[in-house]
Amino acid sequence: MYSKRKSIYLIFTIICLLPVLTVCSEIAPLSQPEDDRQISSLYYIDIFHGSDTNSGAKESPWQTIQKAADVMPAGSMAIVLSGNYPERVAIDRPNLTFQAEGEVAMEGFAVLADNIRISGFTITTLRDNYGTGVGVYVSDAGYCVIENNHFLFNTWGGLRLMGSTSDPDSSHDCIVRNNIFVRNGLYAAEIMGQNHLIENNDVSYTIQHHPCSSSTADWLDADAFRFHGSGHVFRRNHIHDMPYGPEGV
């Protein structure tokens, strides 16, 4: 009974908040984050025909996305060719772009540097860990762009932009747009930090108890967006098909 009442309360709260979020997006300040970076060089990644001992040129591609994250100079773009890449990529060097070309599946990103752009990936991580079980985890970084990705069935959430009361700038001024979030555990995206723009995303079927999670904590929920911090703008996001009961667990 408690769980049912809690779920009904959460649904009621979201419904009540939607008009408020719509109004706030209409009167939001114009100083929203923009993505105007310039690409200075291109590198290529091919899981089938590449090698990390190659040069990364189109005719001599690397095999892993992590190789590109480790060695590309600032201002570069990695073109990731179609395939299933069994890796979770840590990015700790700034001003890099990762662009999927075709159907590219992988296990997610940890973004630990400024000016990172991630676009076009299908992201699924089934790890039972609060940090690595999130599709894209952004911490101590700003001005990221996360767009046109599919977040599917991630154990501990699709996307998290970190921040706290003691360190509200842990993530800031990021753009999250045109992504599709389906069947992620706990939430599609948790927005913390400061001054993020969240727009044109599609969210559905969040899971309260993900089958790959061993946690049975009573605070587990199935949310669309969780938002904390300050200065965020939410607009034109589509939240739908969030059932309660057997279909929603």
PDB file of C-alpha atoms in Angstrom:
ATOM      1  CA  MET A   1       0.000   0.000   0.000  1.00  0.00           C
ATOM      2  CA  TYR A   2       2.834   2.375   0.850  1.00  0.00           C
ATOM      3  CA  SER A   3       4.526   1.721  -2.507  1.00  0.00           C
ATOM      4  CA  LYS A   4       1.293   2.305  -4.405  1.00  0.00           C
ATOM      5  CA  ARG A   5       0.581   5.556  -2.570  1.00  0.00           C
ATOM      6  CA  LYS A   6       4.151   6.699  -3.149  1.00  0.00           C
ATOM      7  CA  SER A   7       3.912   6.006  -6.884  1.00  0.00           C
ATOM      8  CA  ILE A   8       0.567   7.793  -7.156  1.00  0.00           C
ATOM      9  CA  TYR A   9       2.040  10.754  -5.293  1.00  0.00           C
ATOM     10  CA  LEU A  10       5.023  10.874  -7.658  1.00  0.00           C
ATOM     11  CA  ILE A  11       2.799  10.744 -10.731  1.00  0.00           C
ATOM     12  CA  PHE A  12       0.613  13.522  -9.290  1.00  0.00           C
ATOM     13  CA  THR A  13       3.701  15.606  -8.507  1.00  0.00           C
ATOM     14  CA  ILE A  14       5.056  15.248 -12.055  1.00  0.00           C
ATOM     15  CA  ILE A  15       1.698  16.176 -13.567  1.00  0.00           C
ATOM     16  CA  CYS A  16       1.509  19.238 -11.327  1.00  0.00           C
ATOM     17  CA  LEU A  17       5.058  20.279 -12.177  1.00  0.00           C
ATOM     18  CA  LEU A  18       4.689  20.037 -15.955  1.00  0.00           C
ATOM     19  CA  PRO A  19       2.814  23.351 -16.331  1.00  0.00           C
ATOM     20  CA  VAL A  20       5.365  25.034 -14.064  1.00  0.00           C
ATOM     21  CA  LEU A  21       8.281  23.722 -16.126  1.00  0.00           C
ATOM     22  CA  THR A  22       6.573  24.882 -19.319  1.00  0.00           C
ATOM     23  CA  VAL A  23       6.069  28.378 -17.936  1.00  0.00           C
ATOM     24  CA  CYS A  24       9.628  28.544 -16.637  1.00  0.00           C
ATOM     25  CA  SER A  25      11.019  27.532 -20.025  1.00  0.00           C
ATOM     26  CA  GLU A  26       9.116  30.399 -21.650  1.00  0.00           C
ATOM     27  CA  ILE A  27      10.607  33.025 -19.334  1.00  0.00           C
ATOM     28  CA  ALA A  28      14.101  31.511 -19.109  1.00  0.00           C
ATOM     29  CA  PRO A  29      17.039  33.870 -19.631  1.00  0.00           C
ATOM     30  CA  LEU A  30      18.610  33.993 -23.081  1.00  0.00           C
ATOM     31  CA  SER A  31      22.072  33.115 -21.767  1.00  0.00           C
ATOM     32  CA  GLN A  32      21.700  29.409 -22.490  1.00  0.00           C
ATOM     33  CA  PRO A  33      24.659  27.180 -23.392  1.00  0.00           C
ATOM     34  CA  GLU A  34      25.596  27.031 -27.059  1.00  0.00           C
ATOM     35  CA  ASP A  35      27.743  24.632 -29.060  1.00  0.00           C
ATOM     36  CA  ASP A  36      29.928  26.487 -31.539  1.00  0.00           C
ATOM     37  CA  ARG A  37      33.123  24.429 -31.441  1.00  0.00           C
ATOM     38  CA  GLN A  38      35.321  24.066 -34.506  1.00  0.00           C
ATOM     39  CA  ILE A  39      36.691  20.686 -35.643  1.00  0.00           C
ATOM     40  CA  SER A  40      40.393  20.789 -36.529  1.00  0.00           C
ATOM     41  CA  SER A  41      41.011  17.132 -37.467  1.00  0.00           C
ATOM     42  CA  LEU A  42      39.199  13.826 -38.005  1.00  0.00           C
ATOM     43  CA  TYR A  43      40.041  10.338 -36.795  1.00  0.00           C
ATOM     44  CA  TYR A  44      38.283   7.041 -37.498  1.00  0.00           C
ATOM     45  CA  ILE A  45      37.403   3.989 -35.392  1.00  0.00           C
ATOM     46  CA  ASP A  46      36.399   0.616 -36.839  1.00  0.00           C
ATOM     47  CA  ILE A  47      35.787  -2.356 -34.530  1.00  0.00           C
ATOM     48  CA  PHE A  48      36.075  -4.809 -37.448  1.00  0.00           C
ATOM     49  CA  HIS A  49      39.043  -3.516 -39.456  1.00  0.00           C
ATOM     50  CA  GLY A  50      40.906  -1.198 -37.095  1.00  0.00           C
ATOM     51  CA  SER A  51      43.878  -1.538 -34.760  1.00  0.00           C
ATOM     52  CA  ASP A  52      44.970   0.704 -31.918  1.00  0.00           C
ATOM     53  CA  THR A  53      48.494   0.595 -33.377  1.00  0.00           C
ATOM     54  CA  ASN A  54      47.211   2.372 -36.518  1.00  0.00           C
ATOM     55  CA  SER A  55      47.363   6.109 -37.124  1.00  0.00           C
ATOM     56  CA  GLY A  56      43.616   6.716 -36.791  1.00  0.00           C
ATOM     57  CA  ALA A  57      43.352   8.032 -40.353  1.00  0.00           C
ATOM     58  CA  LYS A  58      40.382   6.961 -42.491  1.00  0.00           C
ATOM     59  CA  GLU A  59      42.457   4.339 -44.301  1.00  0.00           C
ATOM     60  CA  SER A  60      44.160   3.265 -41.046  1.00  0.00           C
ATOM     61  CA  PRO A  61      41.483   3.392 -38.302  1.00  0.00           C
ATOM     62  CA  TRP A  62      41.771   2.616 -34.607  1.00  0.00           C
ATOM     63  CA  GLN A  63      39.792  -0.242 -33.115  1.00  0.00           C
ATOM     64  CA  THR A  64      38.594   1.259 -29.827  1.00  0.00           C
ATOM     65  CA  ILE A  65      36.891   4.479 -28.832  1.00  0.00           C
ATOM     66  CA  GLN A  66      39.093   4.671 -25.739  1.00  0.00           C
ATOM     67  CA  LYS A  67      42.170   4.982 -27.962  1.00  0.00           C
ATOM     68  CA  ALA A  68      40.700   8.099 -29.508  1.00  0.00           C
ATOM     69  CA  ALA A  69      39.863   9.538 -26.086  1.00  0.00           C
ATOM     70  CA  ASP A  70      43.421   8.939 -24.935  1.00  0.00           C
ATOM     71  CA  VAL A  71      45.390  10.399 -27.853  1.00  0.00           C
ATOM     72  CA  MET A  72      43.331  12.775 -30.003  1.00  0.00           C
ATOM     73  CA  PRO A  73      44.507  16.400 -29.805  1.00  0.00           C
ATOM     74  CA  ALA A  74      42.086  19.085 -28.660  1.00  0.00           C
ATOM     75  CA  GLY A  75      39.642  20.130 -31.356  1.00  0.00           C
ATOM     76  CA  SER A  76      39.454  16.668 -32.932  1.00  0.00           C
ATOM     77  CA  MET A  77      36.481  14.510 -33.877  1.00  0.00           C
ATOM     78  CA  ALA A  78      36.355  10.715 -33.721  1.00  0.00           C
ATOM     79  CA  ILE A  79      34.096   9.115 -36.337  1.00  0.00           C
ATOM     80  CA  VAL A  80      32.991   5.765 -34.901  1.00  0.00           C
ATOM     81  CA  LEU A  81      31.885   3.323 -37.610  1.00  0.00           C
ATOM     82  CA  SER A  82      29.030   0.840 -37.200  1.00  0.00           C
ATOM     83  CA  GLY A  83      29.445  -2.038 -34.773  1.00  0.00           C
ATOM     84  CA  ASN A  84      29.132  -3.202 -31.187  1.00  0.00           C
ATOM     85  CA  TYR A  85      31.958  -1.754 -29.073  1.00  0.00           C
ATOM     86  CA  PRO A  86      32.249  -3.635 -25.745  1.00  0.00           C
ATOM     87  CA  GLU A  87      33.811  -0.736 -23.855  1.00  0.00           C
ATOM     88  CA  ARG A  88      32.991   2.049 -21.425  1.00  0.00           C
ATOM     89  CA  VAL A  89      35.008   5.122 -22.357  1.00  0.00           C
ATOM     90  CA  ALA A  90      36.582   7.581 -19.906  1.00  0.00           C
ATOM     91  CA  ILE A  91      37.251  11.047 -21.343  1.00  0.00           C
ATOM     92  CA  ASP A  92      39.597  13.198 -19.262  1.00  0.00           C
ATOM     93  CA  ARG A  93      41.014  15.446 -22.006  1.00  0.00           C
ATOM     94  CA  PRO A  94      39.068  18.535 -23.173  1.00  0.00           C
ATOM     95  CA  ASN A  95      37.531  19.699 -26.434  1.00  0.00           C
ATOM     96  CA  LEU A  96      36.847  16.386 -28.183  1.00  0.00           C
ATOM     97  CA  THR A  97      33.906  15.172 -30.277  1.00  0.00           C
ATOM     98  CA  PHE A  98      32.679  11.580 -30.616  1.00  0.00           C
ATOM     99  CA  GLN A  99      30.323  11.006 -33.540  1.00  0.00           C
ATOM    100  CA  ALA A 100      28.695   7.656 -34.323  1.00  0.00           C
ATOM    101  CA  GLU A 101      28.241   6.842 -37.991  1.00  0.00           C
ATOM    102  CA  GLY A 102      25.592   4.195 -38.554  1.00  0.00           C
ATOM    103  CA  GLU A 103      24.465   1.849 -35.780  1.00  0.00           C
ATOM    104  CA  VAL A 104      27.027   2.058 -32.976  1.00  0.00           C
ATOM    105  CA  ALA A 105      26.339   0.294 -29.662  1.00  0.00           C
ATOM    106  CA  MET A 106      28.610   0.705 -26.638  1.00  0.00           C
ATOM    107  CA  GLU A 107      28.644   0.695 -22.827  1.00  0.00           C
ATOM    108  CA  GLY A 108      28.694   4.403 -22.078  1.00  0.00           C
ATOM    109  CA  PHE A 109      30.945   7.347 -21.268  1.00  0.00           C
ATOM    110  CA  ALA A 110      32.434   8.957 -18.183  1.00  0.00           C
ATOM    111  CA  VAL A 111      33.001  12.622 -19.044  1.00  0.00           C
ATOM    112  CA  LEU A 112      35.652  14.251 -16.866  1.00  0.00           C
ATOM    113  CA  ALA A 113      36.747  17.153 -19.087  1.00  0.00           C
ATOM    114  CA  ASP A 114      35.262  20.321 -20.578  1.00  0.00           C
ATOM    115  CA  ASN A 115      33.854  20.761 -24.086  1.00  0.00           C
ATOM    116  CA  ILE A 116      33.026  17.141 -24.887  1.00  0.00           C
ATOM    117  CA  ARG A 117      30.404  16.293 -27.523  1.00  0.00           C
ATOM    118  CA  ILE A 118      28.834  12.813 -27.807  1.00  0.00           C
ATOM    119  CA  SER A 119      26.389  12.166 -30.628  1.00  0.00           C
ATOM    120  CA  GLY A 120      24.575   9.287 -32.303  1.00  0.00           C
ATOM    121  CA  PHE A 121      25.367   6.312 -30.030  1.00  0.00           C
ATOM    122  CA  THR A 122      23.198   3.539 -28.640  1.00  0.00           C
ATOM    123  CA  ILE A 123      24.278   3.345 -25.003  1.00  0.00           C
ATOM    124  CA  THR A 124      23.599   0.430 -22.662  1.00  0.00           C
ATOM    125  CA  THR A 125      25.487  -0.496 -19.508  1.00  0.00           C
ATOM    126  CA  LEU A 126      24.301  -3.398 -17.361  1.00  0.00           C
ATOM    127  CA  ARG A 127      26.800  -2.852 -14.549  1.00  0.00           C
ATOM    128  CA  ASP A 128      25.398  -2.931 -11.030  1.00  0.00           C
ATOM    129  CA  ASN A 129      27.248   0.145  -9.839  1.00  0.00           C
ATOM    130  CA  TYR A 130      25.981   3.633  -8.971  1.00  0.00           C
ATOM    131  CA  GLY A 131      28.679   5.281 -11.118  1.00  0.00           C
ATOM    132  CA  THR A 132      29.465   2.902 -13.967  1.00  0.00           C
ATOM    133  CA  GLY A 133      25.851   1.715 -14.245  1.00  0.00           C
ATOM    134  CA  VAL A 134      24.846   5.091 -15.740  1.00  0.00           C
ATOM    135  CA  GLY A 135      24.939   5.478 -19.524  1.00  0.00           C
ATOM    136  CA  VAL A 136      26.703   8.866 -19.546  1.00  0.00           C
ATOM    137  CA  TYR A 137      28.172  10.216 -16.323  1.00  0.00           C
ATOM    138  CA  VAL A 138      29.436  13.817 -16.345  1.00  0.00           C
ATOM    139  CA  SER A 139      31.469  15.084 -13.384  1.00  0.00           C
ATOM    140  CA  ASP A 140      33.924  17.959 -12.919  1.00  0.00           C
ATOM    141  CA  ALA A 141      33.151  19.080 -16.463  1.00  0.00           C
ATOM    142  CA  GLY A 142      31.294  21.810 -18.302  1.00  0.00           C
ATOM    143  CA  TYR A 143      30.034  22.765 -21.756  1.00  0.00           C
ATOM    144  CA  CYS A 144      29.337  19.178 -22.816  1.00  0.00           C
ATOM    145  CA  VAL A 145      26.839  18.333 -25.564  1.00  0.00           C
ATOM    146  CA  ILE A 146      24.991  15.020 -25.379  1.00  0.00           C
ATOM    147  CA  GLU A 147      22.695  14.704 -28.390  1.00  0.00           C
ATOM    148  CA  ASN A 148      20.951  12.282 -30.747  1.00  0.00           C
ATOM    149  CA  ASN A 149      21.750   9.216 -28.640  1.00  0.00           C
ATOM    150  CA  HIS A 150      19.624   6.226 -27.620  1.00  0.00           C
ATOM    151  CA  PHE A 151      19.852   5.377 -23.904  1.00  0.00           C
ATOM    152  CA  LEU A 152      18.478   1.856 -23.536  1.00  0.00           C
ATOM    153  CA  PHE A 153      18.120  -0.278 -20.399  1.00  0.00           C
ATOM    154  CA  ASN A 154      20.957   1.283 -18.378  1.00  0.00           C
ATOM    155  CA  THR A 155      21.003  -0.186 -14.859  1.00  0.00           C
ATOM    156  CA  TRP A 156      21.372   2.967 -12.749  1.00  0.00           C
ATOM    157  CA  GLY A 157      20.030   5.647 -15.063  1.00  0.00           C
ATOM    158  CA  GLY A 158      20.522   6.933 -18.577  1.00  0.00           C
ATOM    159  CA  LEU A 159      22.405  10.176 -17.898  1.00  0.00           C
ATOM    160  CA  ARG A 160      23.736  11.926 -14.811  1.00  0.00           C
ATOM    161  CA  LEU A 161      25.129  15.472 -14.711  1.00  0.00           C
ATOM    162  CA  MET A 162      26.789  15.628 -11.307  1.00  0.00           C
ATOM    163  CA  GLY A 163      26.715  18.401  -8.742  1.00  0.00           C
ATOM    164  CA  SER A 164      26.253  18.913  -5.027  1.00  0.00           C
ATOM    165  CA  THR A 165      25.622  21.681  -2.514  1.00  0.00           C
ATOM    166  CA  SER A 166      29.336  21.703  -1.704  1.00  0.00           C
ATOM    167  CA  ASP A 167      30.387  21.689  -5.378  1.00  0.00           C
ATOM    168  CA  PRO A 168      27.557  23.029  -7.565  1.00  0.00           C
ATOM    169  CA  ASP A 169      29.944  23.615 -10.492  1.00  0.00           C
ATOM    170  CA  SER A 170      30.831  19.927 -10.709  1.00  0.00           C
ATOM    171  CA  SER A 171      28.879  19.967 -13.976  1.00  0.00           C
ATOM    172  CA  HIS A 172      27.672  23.123 -15.693  1.00  0.00           C
ATOM    173  CA  ASP A 173      26.477  24.646 -18.968  1.00  0.00           C
ATOM    174  CA  CYS A 174      25.808  21.348 -20.756  1.00  0.00           C
ATOM    175  CA  ILE A 175      23.278  20.657 -23.526  1.00  0.00           C
ATOM    176  CA  VAL A 176      21.224  17.448 -23.522  1.00  0.00           C
ATOM    177  CA  ARG A 177      19.006  17.339 -26.601  1.00  0.00           C
ATOM    178  CA  ASN A 178      17.265  15.069 -29.094  1.00  0.00           C
ATOM    179  CA  ASN A 179      18.015  11.892 -27.147  1.00  0.00           C
ATOM    180  CA  ILE A 180      15.718   8.893 -26.687  1.00  0.00           C
ATOM    181  CA  PHE A 181      15.568   7.289 -23.223  1.00  0.00           C
ATOM    182  CA  VAL A 182      13.805   3.892 -22.975  1.00  0.00           C
ATOM    183  CA  ARG A 183      13.656   1.382 -20.082  1.00  0.00           C
ATOM    184  CA  ASN A 184      16.461   2.881 -18.011  1.00  0.00           C
ATOM    185  CA  GLY A 185      16.664   2.091 -14.309  1.00  0.00           C
ATOM    186  CA  LEU A 186      15.546   4.760 -11.770  1.00  0.00           C
ATOM    187  CA  TYR A 187      15.450   7.711 -14.204  1.00  0.00           C
ATOM    188  CA  ALA A 188      16.167   8.833 -17.732  1.00  0.00           C
ATOM    189  CA  ALA A 189      18.376  11.698 -16.563  1.00  0.00           C
ATOM    190  CA  GLU A 190      19.433  13.220 -13.259  1.00  0.00           C
ATOM    191  CA  ILE A 191      20.304  16.887 -13.751  1.00  0.00           C
ATOM    192  CA  MET A 192      22.509  18.444 -11.080  1.00  0.00           C
ATOM    193  CA  GLY A 193      25.049  21.258 -11.130  1.00  0.00           C
ATOM    194  CA  GLN A 194      24.252  24.537 -12.857  1.00  0.00           C
ATOM    195  CA  ASN A 195      22.893  26.063 -16.072  1.00  0.00           C
ATOM    196  CA  HIS A 196      22.104  22.985 -18.163  1.00  0.00           C
ATOM    197  CA  LEU A 197      19.768  23.003 -21.179  1.00  0.00           C
ATOM    198  CA  ILE A 198      17.553  19.907 -21.507  1.00  0.00           C
ATOM    199  CA  GLU A 199      15.423  19.946 -24.652  1.00  0.00           C
ATOM    200  CA  ASN A 200      13.611  17.794 -27.218  1.00  0.00           C
ATOM    201  CA  ASN A 201      14.282  14.490 -25.458  1.00  0.00           C
ATOM    202  CA  ASP A 202      11.891  11.528 -25.513  1.00  0.00           C
ATOM    203  CA  VAL A 203      11.473   9.521 -22.282  1.00  0.00           C
ATOM    204  CA  SER A 204       9.491   6.322 -21.677  1.00  0.00           C
ATOM    205  CA  TYR A 205       9.197   3.148 -19.589  1.00  0.00           C
ATOM    206  CA  THR A 206      11.651   3.887 -16.774  1.00  0.00           C
ATOM    207  CA  ILE A 207      12.239   0.839 -14.536  1.00  0.00           C
ATOM    208  CA  GLN A 208      12.012   1.000 -10.743  1.00  0.00           C
ATOM    209  CA  HIS A 209      13.702  -2.366 -10.128  1.00  0.00           C
ATOM    210  CA  HIS A 210      16.152  -3.058 -12.938  1.00  0.00           C
ATOM    211  CA  PRO A 211      16.811  -6.821 -13.309  1.00  0.00           C
ATOM    212  CA  CYS A 212      20.578  -6.213 -13.333  1.00  0.00           C
ATOM    213  CA  SER A 213      20.507  -4.340 -10.020  1.00  0.00           C
ATOM    214  CA  SER A 214      20.823  -6.165  -6.718  1.00  0.00           C
ATOM    215  CA  SER A 215      19.480  -3.185  -4.761  1.00  0.00           C
ATOM    216  CA  THR A 216      16.124  -3.436  -3.027  1.00  0.00           C
ATOM    217  CA  ALA A 217      16.377  -0.039  -1.305  1.00  0.00           C
ATOM    218  CA  ASP A 218      13.032   1.584  -0.542  1.00  0.00           C
ATOM    219  CA  TRP A 219      14.101   4.887  -2.152  1.00  0.00           C
ATOM    220  CA  LEU A 220      14.256   3.398  -5.669  1.00  0.00           C
ATOM    221  CA  ASP A 221      11.906   5.182  -8.065  1.00  0.00           C
ATOM    222  CA  ALA A 222      11.082   5.204 -11.769  1.00  0.00           C
ATOM    223  CA  ASP A 223      11.359   8.825 -12.882  1.00  0.00           C
ATOM    224  CA  ALA A 224      11.739  10.775 -16.102  1.00  0.00           C
ATOM    225  CA  PHE A 225      13.937  13.673 -14.961  1.00  0.00           C
ATOM    226  CA  ARG A 226      15.359  14.409 -11.540  1.00  0.00           C
ATOM    227  CA  PHE A 227      16.513  17.997 -11.242  1.00  0.00           C
ATOM    228  CA  HIS A 228      18.609  19.754  -8.609  1.00  0.00           C
ATOM    229  CA  GLY A 229      20.953  22.732  -8.611  1.00  0.00           C
ATOM    230  CA  SER A 230      20.096  25.988 -10.361  1.00  0.00           C
ATOM    231  CA  GLY A 231      19.777  27.757 -13.692  1.00  0.00           C
ATOM    232  CA  HIS A 232      18.542  24.777 -15.715  1.00  0.00           C
ATOM    233  CA  VAL A 233      16.150  25.075 -18.672  1.00  0.00           C
ATOM    234  CA  PHE A 234      13.788  22.192 -19.566  1.00  0.00           C
ATOM    235  CA  ARG A 235      11.736  22.568 -22.745  1.00  0.00           C
ATOM    236  CA  ARG A 236       9.896  20.492 -25.350  1.00  0.00           C
ATOM    237  CA  ASN A 237      10.688  17.140 -23.738  1.00  0.00           C
ATOM    238  CA  HIS A 238       8.182  14.327 -24.313  1.00  0.00           C
ATOM    239  CA  ILE A 239       7.502  12.088 -21.292  1.00  0.00           C
ATOM    240  CA  HIS A 240       5.102   9.221 -21.962  1.00  0.00           C
ATOM    241  CA  ASP A 241       4.238   5.581 -21.206  1.00  0.00           C
ATOM    242  CA  MET A 242       5.370   5.504 -17.583  1.00  0.00           C
ATOM    243  CA  PRO A 243       3.071   2.739 -16.276  1.00  0.00           C
ATOM    244  CA  TYR A 244       2.545   1.744 -12.678  1.00  0.00           C
ATOM    245  CA  GLY A 245       2.438  -1.928 -11.735  1.00  0.00           C
ATOM    246  CA  PRO A 246       3.925  -5.006 -13.438  1.00  0.00           C
ATOM    247  CA  GLU A 247       4.612  -3.159 -16.695  1.00  0.00           C
ATOM    248  CA  GLY A 248       6.475  -0.404 -14.874  1.00  0.00           C
ATOM    249  CA  VAL A 249       8.716  -2.378 -12.511  1.00  0.00           C
TER     250      VAL A 249
END
